[in-house]
Amino acid sequence: MKYKKGRKRAAFGLMLTIVLTAMAGLKVGSFLPIVGDHNSPANSYVANYYIIHALEDTNSPNIVTAVLADYRGFDTLFETCVLFLAGLVVMTILPPQISPEQRKRLVKVDNHSFGGTVLDSSFRLVVPVIMIYGIYVLFHGEVSLGGGFQAGALLACAYLLDRIIPSFDNRLGVLWEEKAVVLAGIGTFFYAFTGMLPMFCGGKFLEFGKLPFGIFLREGTVQLHSAGILMVELGVTLCVMAIIISILEVVLERTDFEEWRKSE
Protein backbone atom coordinates (compact mmCIF):
# COMPACT_ATOMS: atom_id res chain seq x y z
CA MET A 1 0.00 0.00 0.00
CA LYS A 2 2.77 2.44 0.93
CA TYR A 3 4.61 1.53 -2.26
CA LYS A 4 1.53 2.35 -4.38
CA LYS A 5 1.05 5.66 -2.58
CA GLY A 6 4.70 6.50 -3.17
CA ARG A 7 4.36 5.77 -6.87
CA LYS A 8 1.24 7.93 -7.10
CA ARG A 9 2.99 10.82 -5.39
CA ALA A 10 5.98 10.48 -7.69
CA ALA A 11 3.73 10.41 -10.76
CA PHE A 12 1.80 13.45 -9.51
CA GLY A 13 5.02 15.34 -8.84
CA LEU A 14 6.32 14.49 -12.31
CA MET A 15 3.11 15.64 -13.98
CA LEU A 16 3.07 18.85 -11.94
CA THR A 17 6.68 19.56 -12.92
CA ILE A 18 5.90 18.99 -16.60
CA VAL A 19 2.85 21.26 -16.51
CA LEU A 20 4.65 24.08 -14.66
CA THR A 21 7.66 23.84 -16.98
CA ALA A 22 5.41 23.96 -20.04
CA MET A 23 3.53 27.00 -18.69
CA ALA A 24 6.77 28.81 -17.88
CA GLY A 25 8.17 27.96 -21.32
CA LEU A 26 5.08 29.27 -23.10
CA LYS A 27 5.13 32.46 -21.06
CA VAL A 28 8.80 33.12 -21.72
CA GLY A 29 8.39 32.18 -25.37
CA SER A 30 5.74 34.85 -25.84
CA PHE A 31 8.39 37.53 -25.16
CA LEU A 32 11.02 36.06 -27.49
CA PRO A 33 11.26 36.99 -31.18
CA ILE A 34 9.96 34.56 -33.78
CA VAL A 35 12.57 32.18 -35.16
CA GLY A 36 13.89 33.55 -38.45
CA ASP A 37 12.39 37.01 -37.91
CA HIS A 38 14.51 39.49 -39.93
CA ASN A 39 13.59 42.28 -37.53
CA SER A 40 14.89 40.49 -34.44
CA PRO A 41 18.00 41.99 -32.78
CA ALA A 42 20.11 38.97 -33.70
CA ASN A 43 19.34 39.27 -37.42
CA SER A 44 19.06 43.04 -37.72
CA TYR A 45 22.32 44.29 -36.23
CA VAL A 46 23.99 41.93 -33.73
CA ALA A 47 25.13 39.29 -36.24
CA ASN A 48 26.37 41.92 -38.68
CA TYR A 49 28.38 43.62 -35.93
CA TYR A 50 30.01 40.31 -34.96
CA ILE A 51 30.98 39.56 -38.56
CA ILE A 52 32.44 43.01 -39.24
CA HIS A 53 34.14 43.80 -35.92
CA ALA A 54 35.07 40.38 -34.45
CA LEU A 55 38.71 40.45 -35.54
CA GLU A 56 39.12 44.10 -34.58
CA ASP A 57 37.55 43.71 -31.13
CA THR A 58 38.80 40.30 -30.04
CA ASN A 59 41.94 39.66 -32.14
CA SER A 60 40.42 36.28 -33.06
CA PRO A 61 40.12 35.33 -36.76
CA ASN A 62 37.65 32.63 -35.75
CA ILE A 63 34.27 34.34 -35.37
CA VAL A 64 32.77 31.34 -33.54
CA THR A 65 35.43 31.55 -30.83
CA ALA A 66 35.10 35.33 -30.68
CA VAL A 67 31.36 35.04 -30.05
CA LEU A 68 31.44 32.14 -27.58
CA ALA A 69 34.50 33.11 -25.53
CA ASP A 70 34.36 36.91 -25.74
CA TYR A 71 31.09 38.51 -26.84
CA ARG A 72 28.98 35.81 -25.14
CA GLY A 73 31.48 34.78 -22.48
CA PHE A 74 28.87 35.08 -19.74
CA ASP A 75 26.62 32.58 -21.53
CA THR A 76 29.51 30.15 -22.01
CA LEU A 77 30.32 30.46 -18.31
CA PHE A 78 26.84 29.25 -17.46
CA GLU A 79 27.24 26.35 -19.92
CA THR A 80 30.41 25.39 -18.07
CA CYS A 81 28.55 25.61 -14.76
CA VAL A 82 25.84 23.32 -16.16
CA LEU A 83 28.50 20.72 -16.98
CA PHE A 84 29.93 21.03 -13.48
CA LEU A 85 26.47 20.57 -11.98
CA ALA A 86 26.01 17.48 -14.16
CA GLY A 87 29.07 15.96 -12.53
CA LEU A 88 27.75 16.79 -9.08
CA VAL A 89 24.41 15.18 -9.93
CA VAL A 90 26.17 12.00 -11.05
CA MET A 91 28.10 11.92 -7.78
CA THR A 92 24.89 12.45 -5.83
CA ILE A 93 22.80 9.82 -7.61
CA LEU A 94 25.59 7.27 -8.02
CA PRO A 95 27.90 7.63 -5.00
CA PRO A 96 31.02 5.43 -4.66
CA GLN A 97 30.19 1.90 -3.55
CA ILE A 98 33.67 0.61 -2.68
CA SER A 99 36.34 1.66 -0.22
CA PRO A 100 39.78 3.11 -1.15
CA GLU A 101 41.40 -0.23 -0.26
CA GLN A 102 39.07 -2.07 -2.62
CA ARG A 103 39.82 0.47 -5.33
CA LYS A 104 43.54 -0.23 -5.08
CA ARG A 105 42.86 -3.93 -5.47
CA LEU A 106 40.42 -3.21 -8.31
CA VAL A 107 43.08 -1.44 -10.38
CA LYS A 108 45.42 -4.39 -9.94
CA VAL A 109 42.91 -6.95 -11.22
CA ASP A 110 44.50 -9.01 -13.99
CA ASN A 111 41.98 -8.77 -16.81
CA HIS A 112 42.49 -10.10 -20.30
CA SER A 113 43.75 -7.54 -22.79
CA PHE A 114 40.88 -5.68 -24.41
CA GLY A 115 40.77 -6.26 -28.15
CA GLY A 116 43.91 -8.34 -28.48
CA THR A 117 47.52 -7.52 -29.34
CA VAL A 118 46.75 -5.52 -32.48
CA LEU A 119 44.35 -3.10 -30.83
CA ASP A 120 46.53 -2.75 -27.73
CA SER A 121 49.59 -1.94 -29.84
CA SER A 122 47.58 0.52 -31.93
CA PHE A 123 46.21 2.30 -28.90
CA ARG A 124 49.72 2.77 -27.55
CA LEU A 125 50.33 4.97 -30.59
CA VAL A 126 46.88 6.56 -30.72
CA VAL A 127 46.72 7.82 -27.12
CA PRO A 128 49.76 10.16 -27.31
CA VAL A 129 48.55 11.48 -30.67
CA ILE A 130 45.10 12.25 -29.24
CA MET A 131 46.65 14.06 -26.28
CA ILE A 132 48.92 16.15 -28.51
CA TYR A 133 46.04 16.97 -30.82
CA GLY A 134 43.83 17.92 -27.85
CA ILE A 135 46.47 20.37 -26.61
CA TYR A 136 46.85 21.72 -30.14
CA VAL A 137 43.10 22.30 -30.42
CA LEU A 138 43.12 24.11 -27.07
CA PHE A 139 45.90 26.56 -27.91
CA HIS A 140 44.74 27.15 -31.49
CA GLY A 141 41.03 27.46 -30.80
CA GLU A 142 40.99 31.22 -31.28
CA VAL A 143 42.56 31.09 -34.73
CA SER A 144 40.95 27.92 -36.09
CA LEU A 145 38.16 25.47 -35.42
CA GLY A 146 38.38 24.12 -31.90
CA GLY A 147 38.50 25.35 -28.34
CA GLY A 148 37.93 24.25 -24.77
CA PHE A 149 34.98 21.93 -25.29
CA GLN A 150 36.65 20.00 -28.11
CA ALA A 151 40.02 19.88 -26.32
CA GLY A 152 38.41 18.60 -23.12
CA ALA A 153 36.59 15.85 -25.01
CA LEU A 154 39.80 14.77 -26.78
CA LEU A 155 41.83 14.62 -23.56
CA ALA A 156 39.05 12.66 -21.87
CA CYS A 157 39.05 10.26 -24.83
CA ALA A 158 42.78 9.68 -24.38
CA TYR A 159 42.16 8.91 -20.71
CA LEU A 160 39.32 6.56 -21.67
CA LEU A 161 41.55 4.51 -23.96
CA ASP A 162 44.28 4.36 -21.34
CA ARG A 163 41.76 3.33 -18.68
CA ILE A 164 40.03 0.50 -20.54
CA ILE A 165 43.18 -1.14 -21.91
CA PRO A 166 44.60 -3.28 -19.06
CA SER A 167 47.93 -3.78 -20.85
CA PHE A 168 48.66 -0.05 -20.42
CA ASP A 169 48.87 -0.49 -16.64
CA ASN A 170 47.13 2.90 -16.34
CA ARG A 171 50.07 5.03 -17.39
CA LEU A 172 48.01 8.20 -16.99
CA GLY A 173 46.94 7.09 -13.51
CA VAL A 174 43.41 6.66 -12.22
CA LEU A 175 41.42 9.83 -11.60
CA TRP A 176 38.52 8.68 -9.41
CA GLU A 177 35.22 10.50 -9.79
CA GLU A 178 35.56 12.54 -6.57
CA LYS A 179 38.89 14.01 -7.69
CA ALA A 180 37.55 14.51 -11.21
CA VAL A 181 34.62 16.57 -9.93
CA VAL A 182 37.01 18.67 -7.83
CA LEU A 183 39.14 19.25 -10.93
CA ALA A 184 36.02 20.29 -12.85
CA GLY A 185 35.23 22.76 -10.06
CA ILE A 186 38.74 24.19 -10.36
CA GLY A 187 38.23 24.67 -14.10
CA THR A 188 34.90 26.40 -13.56
CA PHE A 189 36.38 28.63 -10.86
CA PHE A 190 39.31 29.52 -13.15
CA TYR A 191 36.81 30.65 -15.79
CA ALA A 192 34.94 32.78 -13.25
CA PHE A 193 38.20 34.13 -11.82
CA THR A 194 39.28 35.17 -15.32
CA GLY A 195 36.07 37.18 -15.53
CA MET A 196 36.66 38.79 -12.14
CA LEU A 197 40.24 39.88 -12.84
CA PRO A 198 39.22 42.91 -14.98
CA MET A 199 37.01 44.13 -12.12
CA PHE A 200 40.13 44.73 -10.01
CA CYS A 201 41.41 47.08 -12.72
CA GLY A 202 38.25 49.15 -13.11
CA GLY A 203 36.65 47.01 -15.79
CA LYS A 204 33.52 44.91 -15.96
CA PHE A 205 33.07 41.17 -15.55
CA LEU A 206 34.74 39.34 -18.49
CA GLU A 207 35.97 42.63 -20.00
CA PHE A 208 39.23 41.18 -21.28
CA GLY A 209 40.54 44.57 -22.36
CA LYS A 210 41.02 45.41 -18.67
CA LEU A 211 43.03 42.32 -17.71
CA PRO A 212 46.10 43.22 -15.59
CA PHE A 213 48.57 41.86 -18.13
CA GLY A 214 48.96 44.92 -20.32
CA ILE A 215 52.54 45.62 -19.25
CA PHE A 216 53.61 42.24 -20.64
CA LEU A 217 51.95 42.69 -24.05
CA ARG A 218 53.06 45.00 -26.82
CA GLU A 219 49.80 45.18 -28.75
CA GLY A 220 47.80 46.45 -25.80
CA THR A 221 44.07 45.96 -25.44
CA VAL A 222 43.52 43.76 -28.49
CA GLN A 223 46.16 41.27 -27.37
CA LEU A 224 44.54 41.16 -23.93
CA HIS A 225 41.41 39.71 -25.53
CA SER A 226 43.49 36.83 -26.90
CA ALA A 227 44.93 36.21 -23.43
CA GLY A 228 41.44 36.28 -21.90
CA ILE A 229 40.06 33.84 -24.49
CA LEU A 230 42.94 31.44 -23.83
CA MET A 231 42.35 31.57 -20.06
CA VAL A 232 38.65 30.93 -20.58
CA GLU A 233 39.41 27.98 -22.87
CA LEU A 234 41.74 26.51 -20.23
CA GLY A 235 38.98 26.58 -17.64
CA VAL A 236 36.48 25.03 -20.04
CA THR A 237 38.95 22.31 -21.02
CA LEU A 238 39.53 21.29 -17.40
CA CYS A 239 35.80 21.21 -16.66
CA VAL A 240 34.76 19.25 -19.76
CA MET A 241 37.61 16.73 -19.43
CA ALA A 242 37.02 16.15 -15.72
CA ILE A 243 33.24 15.76 -16.01
CA ILE A 244 33.54 13.20 -18.82
CA ILE A 245 36.12 11.31 -16.77
CA SER A 246 33.94 11.39 -13.64
CA ILE A 247 30.97 9.89 -15.48
CA LEU A 248 33.27 7.35 -17.10
CA GLU A 249 34.73 6.31 -13.74
CA VAL A 250 31.27 5.85 -12.24
CA VAL A 251 30.47 3.36 -15.00
CA LEU A 252 33.84 1.61 -14.98
CA GLU A 253 33.91 1.33 -11.19
CA ARG A 254 30.65 -0.55 -11.11
CA THR A 255 31.47 -2.75 -14.10
CA ASP A 256 35.00 -3.59 -12.95
CA PHE A 257 33.96 -4.08 -9.35
CA GLU A 258 31.31 -6.61 -10.30
CA GLU A 259 33.91 -8.59 -12.25
CA TRP A 260 36.42 -8.25 -9.40
CA ARG A 261 33.85 -9.41 -6.85
CA LYS A 262 32.99 -12.48 -8.92
CA SER A 263 36.67 -13.38 -9.16
CA GLU A 264 37.04 -13.38 -5.35
CSV table of C-alpha atoms in Angstrom, one decimal:
chain,number,residue,atom,x,y,z
A,1,MET,CA,0.0,0.0,0.0
A,2,LYS,CA,2.8,2.4,0.9
A,3,TYR,CA,4.6,1.5,-2.3
A,4,LYS,CA,1.5,2.3,-4.4
A,5,LYS,CA,1.1,5.7,-2.6
A,6,GLY,CA,4.7,6.5,-3.2
A,7,ARG,CA,4.4,5.8,-6.9
A,8,LYS,CA,1.2,7.9,-7.1
A,9,ARG,CA,3.0,10.8,-5.4
A,10,ALA,CA,6.0,10.5,-7.7
A,11,ALA,CA,3.7,10.4,-10.8
A,12,PHE,CA,1.8,13.4,-9.5
A,13,GLY,CA,5.0,15.3,-8.8
A,14,LEU,CA,6.3,14.5,-12.3
A,15,MET,CA,3.1,15.6,-14.0
A,16,LEU,CA,3.1,18.9,-11.9
A,17,THR,CA,6.7,19.6,-12.9
A,18,ILE,CA,5.9,19.0,-16.6
A,19,VAL,CA,2.9,21.3,-16.5
A,20,LEU,CA,4.6,24.1,-14.7
A,21,THR,CA,7.7,23.8,-17.0
A,22,ALA,CA,5.4,24.0,-20.0
A,23,MET,CA,3.5,27.0,-18.7
A,24,ALA,CA,6.8,28.8,-17.9
A,25,GLY,CA,8.2,28.0,-21.3
A,26,LEU,CA,5.1,29.3,-23.1
A,27,LYS,CA,5.1,32.5,-21.1
A,28,VAL,CA,8.8,33.1,-21.7
A,29,GLY,CA,8.4,32.2,-25.4
A,30,SER,CA,5.7,34.8,-25.8
A,31,PHE,CA,8.4,37.5,-25.2
A,32,LEU,CA,11.0,36.1,-27.5
A,33,PRO,CA,11.3,37.0,-31.2
A,34,ILE,CA,10.0,34.6,-33.8
A,35,VAL,CA,12.6,32.2,-35.2
A,36,GLY,CA,13.9,33.5,-38.4
A,37,ASP,CA,12.4,37.0,-37.9
A,38,HIS,CA,14.5,39.5,-39.9
A,39,ASN,CA,13.6,42.3,-37.5
A,40,SER,CA,14.9,40.5,-34.4
A,41,PRO,CA,18.0,42.0,-32.8
A,42,ALA,CA,20.1,39.0,-33.7
A,43,ASN,CA,19.3,39.3,-37.4
A,44,SER,CA,19.1,43.0,-37.7
A,45,TYR,CA,22.3,44.3,-36.2
A,46,VAL,CA,24.0,41.9,-33.7
A,47,ALA,CA,25.1,39.3,-36.2
A,48,ASN,CA,26.4,41.9,-38.7
A,49,TYR,CA,28.4,43.6,-35.9
A,50,TYR,CA,30.0,40.3,-35.0
A,51,ILE,CA,31.0,39.6,-38.6
A,52,ILE,CA,32.4,43.0,-39.2
A,53,HIS,CA,34.1,43.8,-35.9
A,54,ALA,CA,35.1,40.4,-34.4
A,55,LEU,CA,38.7,40.4,-35.5
A,56,GLU,CA,39.1,44.1,-34.6
A,57,ASP,CA,37.6,43.7,-31.1
A,58,THR,CA,38.8,40.3,-30.0
A,59,ASN,CA,41.9,39.7,-32.1
A,60,SER,CA,40.4,36.3,-33.1
A,61,PRO,CA,40.1,35.3,-36.8
A,62,ASN,CA,37.6,32.6,-35.8
A,63,ILE,CA,34.3,34.3,-35.4
A,64,VAL,CA,32.8,31.3,-33.5
A,65,THR,CA,35.4,31.6,-30.8
A,66,ALA,CA,35.1,35.3,-30.7
A,67,VAL,CA,31.4,35.0,-30.0
A,68,LEU,CA,31.4,32.1,-27.6
A,69,ALA,CA,34.5,33.1,-25.5
A,70,ASP,CA,34.4,36.9,-25.7
A,71,TYR,CA,31.1,38.5,-26.8
A,72,ARG,CA,29.0,35.8,-25.1
A,73,GLY,CA,31.5,34.8,-22.5
A,74,PHE,CA,28.9,35.1,-19.7
A,75,ASP,CA,26.6,32.6,-21.5
A,76,THR,CA,29.5,30.2,-22.0
A,77,LEU,CA,30.3,30.5,-18.3
A,78,PHE,CA,26.8,29.2,-17.5
A,79,GLU,CA,27.2,26.4,-19.9
A,80,THR,CA,30.4,25.4,-18.1
A,81,CYS,CA,28.6,25.6,-14.8
A,82,VAL,CA,25.8,23.3,-16.2
A,83,LEU,CA,28.5,20.7,-17.0
A,84,PHE,CA,29.9,21.0,-13.5
A,85,LEU,CA,26.5,20.6,-12.0
A,86,ALA,CA,26.0,17.5,-14.2
A,87,GLY,CA,29.1,16.0,-12.5
A,88,LEU,CA,27.8,16.8,-9.1
A,89,VAL,CA,24.4,15.2,-9.9
A,90,VAL,CA,26.2,12.0,-11.1
A,91,MET,CA,28.1,11.9,-7.8
A,92,THR,CA,24.9,12.4,-5.8
A,93,ILE,CA,22.8,9.8,-7.6
A,94,LEU,CA,25.6,7.3,-8.0
A,95,PRO,CA,27.9,7.6,-5.0
A,96,PRO,CA,31.0,5.4,-4.7
A,97,GLN,CA,30.2,1.9,-3.6
A,98,ILE,CA,33.7,0.6,-2.7
A,99,SER,CA,36.3,1.7,-0.2
A,100,PRO,CA,39.8,3.1,-1.1
A,101,GLU,CA,41.4,-0.2,-0.3
A,102,GLN,CA,39.1,-2.1,-2.6
A,103,ARG,CA,39.8,0.5,-5.3
A,104,LYS,CA,43.5,-0.2,-5.1
A,105,ARG,CA,42.9,-3.9,-5.5
A,106,LEU,CA,40.4,-3.2,-8.3
A,107,VAL,CA,43.1,-1.4,-10.4
A,108,LYS,CA,45.4,-4.4,-9.9
A,109,VAL,CA,42.9,-6.9,-11.2
A,110,ASP,CA,44.5,-9.0,-14.0
A,111,ASN,CA,42.0,-8.8,-16.8
A,112,HIS,CA,42.5,-10.1,-20.3
A,113,SER,CA,43.8,-7.5,-22.8
A,114,PHE,CA,40.9,-5.7,-24.4
A,115,GLY,CA,40.8,-6.3,-28.2
A,116,GLY,CA,43.9,-8.3,-28.5
A,117,THR,CA,47.5,-7.5,-29.3
A,118,VAL,CA,46.7,-5.5,-32.5
A,119,LEU,CA,44.4,-3.1,-30.8
A,120,ASP,CA,46.5,-2.7,-27.7
A,121,SER,CA,49.6,-1.9,-29.8
A,122,SER,CA,47.6,0.5,-31.9
A,123,PHE,CA,46.2,2.3,-28.9
A,124,ARG,CA,49.7,2.8,-27.6
A,125,LEU,CA,50.3,5.0,-30.6
A,126,VAL,CA,46.9,6.6,-30.7
A,127,VAL,CA,46.7,7.8,-27.1
A,128,PRO,CA,49.8,10.2,-27.3
A,129,VAL,CA,48.6,11.5,-30.7
A,130,ILE,CA,45.1,12.3,-29.2
A,131,MET,CA,46.6,14.1,-26.3
A,132,ILE,CA,48.9,16.1,-28.5
A,133,TYR,CA,46.0,17.0,-30.8
A,134,GLY,CA,43.8,17.9,-27.9
A,135,ILE,CA,46.5,20.4,-26.6
A,136,TYR,CA,46.9,21.7,-30.1
A,137,VAL,CA,43.1,22.3,-30.4
A,138,LEU,CA,43.1,24.1,-27.1
A,139,PHE,CA,45.9,26.6,-27.9
A,140,HIS,CA,44.7,27.1,-31.5
A,141,GLY,CA,41.0,27.5,-30.8
A,142,GLU,CA,41.0,31.2,-31.3
A,143,VAL,CA,42.6,31.1,-34.7
A,144,SER,CA,41.0,27.9,-36.1
A,145,LEU,CA,38.2,25.5,-35.4
A,146,GLY,CA,38.4,24.1,-31.9
A,147,GLY,CA,38.5,25.4,-28.3
A,148,GLY,CA,37.9,24.2,-24.8
A,149,PHE,CA,35.0,21.9,-25.3
A,150,GLN,CA,36.7,20.0,-28.1
A,151,ALA,CA,40.0,19.9,-26.3
A,152,GLY,CA,38.4,18.6,-23.1
A,153,ALA,CA,36.6,15.9,-25.0
A,154,LEU,CA,39.8,14.8,-26.8
A,155,LEU,CA,41.8,14.6,-23.6
A,156,ALA,CA,39.1,12.7,-21.9
A,157,CYS,CA,39.0,10.3,-24.8
A,158,ALA,CA,42.8,9.7,-24.4
A,159,TYR,CA,42.2,8.9,-20.7
A,160,LEU,CA,39.3,6.6,-21.7
A,161,LEU,CA,41.6,4.5,-24.0
A,162,ASP,CA,44.3,4.4,-21.3
A,163,ARG,CA,41.8,3.3,-18.7
A,164,ILE,CA,40.0,0.5,-20.5
A,165,ILE,CA,43.2,-1.1,-21.9
A,166,PRO,CA,44.6,-3.3,-19.1
A,167,SER,CA,47.9,-3.8,-20.8
A,168,PHE,CA,48.7,0.0,-20.4
A,169,ASP,CA,48.9,-0.5,-16.6
A,170,ASN,CA,47.1,2.9,-16.3
A,171,ARG,CA,50.1,5.0,-17.4
A,172,LEU,CA,48.0,8.2,-17.0
A,173,GLY,CA,46.9,7.1,-13.5
A,174,VAL,CA,43.4,6.7,-12.2
A,175,LEU,CA,41.4,9.8,-11.6
A,176,TRP,CA,38.5,8.7,-9.4
A,177,GLU,CA,35.2,10.5,-9.8
A,178,GLU,CA,35.6,12.5,-6.6
A,179,LYS,CA,38.9,14.0,-7.7
A,180,ALA,CA,37.5,14.5,-11.2
A,181,VAL,CA,34.6,16.6,-9.9
A,182,VAL,CA,37.0,18.7,-7.8
A,183,LEU,CA,39.1,19.2,-10.9
A,184,ALA,CA,36.0,20.3,-12.8
A,185,GLY,CA,35.2,22.8,-10.1
A,186,ILE,CA,38.7,24.2,-10.4
A,187,GLY,CA,38.2,24.7,-14.1
A,188,THR,CA,34.9,26.4,-13.6
A,189,PHE,CA,36.4,28.6,-10.9
A,190,PHE,CA,39.3,29.5,-13.1
A,191,TYR,CA,36.8,30.7,-15.8
A,192,ALA,CA,34.9,32.8,-13.3
A,193,PHE,CA,38.2,34.1,-11.8
A,194,THR,CA,39.3,35.2,-15.3
A,195,GLY,CA,36.1,37.2,-15.5
A,196,MET,CA,36.7,38.8,-12.1
A,197,LEU,CA,40.2,39.9,-12.8
A,198,PRO,CA,39.2,42.9,-15.0
A,199,MET,CA,37.0,44.1,-12.1
A,200,PHE,CA,40.1,44.7,-10.0
A,201,CYS,CA,41.4,47.1,-12.7
A,202,GLY,CA,38.3,49.1,-13.1
A,203,GLY,CA,36.7,47.0,-15.8
A,204,LYS,CA,33.5,44.9,-16.0
A,205,PHE,CA,33.1,41.2,-15.6
A,206,LEU,CA,34.7,39.3,-18.5
A,207,GLU,CA,36.0,42.6,-20.0
A,208,PHE,CA,39.2,41.2,-21.3
A,209,GLY,CA,40.5,44.6,-22.4
A,210,LYS,CA,41.0,45.4,-18.7
A,211,LEU,CA,43.0,42.3,-17.7
A,212,PRO,CA,46.1,43.2,-15.6
A,213,PHE,CA,48.6,41.9,-18.1
A,214,GLY,CA,49.0,44.9,-20.3
A,215,ILE,CA,52.5,45.6,-19.2
A,216,PHE,CA,53.6,42.2,-20.6
A,217,LEU,CA,51.9,42.7,-24.1
A,218,ARG,CA,53.1,45.0,-26.8
A,219,GLU,CA,49.8,45.2,-28.8
A,220,GLY,CA,47.8,46.4,-25.8
A,221,THR,CA,44.1,46.0,-25.4
A,222,VAL,CA,43.5,43.8,-28.5
A,223,GLN,CA,46.2,41.3,-27.4
A,224,LEU,CA,44.5,41.2,-23.9
A,225,HIS,CA,41.4,39.7,-25.5
A,226,SER,CA,43.5,36.8,-26.9
A,227,ALA,CA,44.9,36.2,-23.4
A,228,GLY,CA,41.4,36.3,-21.9
A,229,ILE,CA,40.1,33.8,-24.5
A,230,LEU,CA,42.9,31.4,-23.8
A,231,MET,CA,42.3,31.6,-20.1
A,232,VAL,CA,38.7,30.9,-20.6
A,233,GLU,CA,39.4,28.0,-22.9
A,234,LEU,CA,41.7,26.5,-20.2
A,235,GLY,CA,39.0,26.6,-17.6
A,236,VAL,CA,36.5,25.0,-20.0
A,237,THR,CA,39.0,22.3,-21.0
A,238,LEU,CA,39.5,21.3,-17.4
A,239,CYS,CA,35.8,21.2,-16.7
A,240,VAL,CA,34.8,19.2,-19.8
A,241,MET,CA,37.6,16.7,-19.4
A,242,ALA,CA,37.0,16.2,-15.7
A,243,ILE,CA,33.2,15.8,-16.0
A,244,ILE,CA,33.5,13.2,-18.8
A,245,ILE,CA,36.1,11.3,-16.8
A,246,SER,CA,33.9,11.4,-13.6
A,247,ILE,CA,31.0,9.9,-15.5
A,248,LEU,CA,33.3,7.3,-17.1
A,249,GLU,CA,34.7,6.3,-13.7
A,250,VAL,CA,31.3,5.8,-12.2
A,251,VAL,CA,30.5,3.4,-15.0
A,252,LEU,CA,33.8,1.6,-15.0
A,253,GLU,CA,33.9,1.3,-11.2
A,254,ARG,CA,30.6,-0.6,-11.1
A,255,THR,CA,31.5,-2.7,-14.1
A,256,ASP,CA,35.0,-3.6,-13.0
A,257,PHE,CA,34.0,-4.1,-9.3
A,258,GLU,CA,31.3,-6.6,-10.3
A,259,GLU,CA,33.9,-8.6,-12.2
A,260,TRP,CA,36.4,-8.3,-9.4
A,261,ARG,CA,33.8,-9.4,-6.9
A,262,LYS,CA,33.0,-12.5,-8.9
A,263,SER,CA,36.7,-13.4,-9.2
A,264,GLU,CA,37.0,-13.4,-5.3
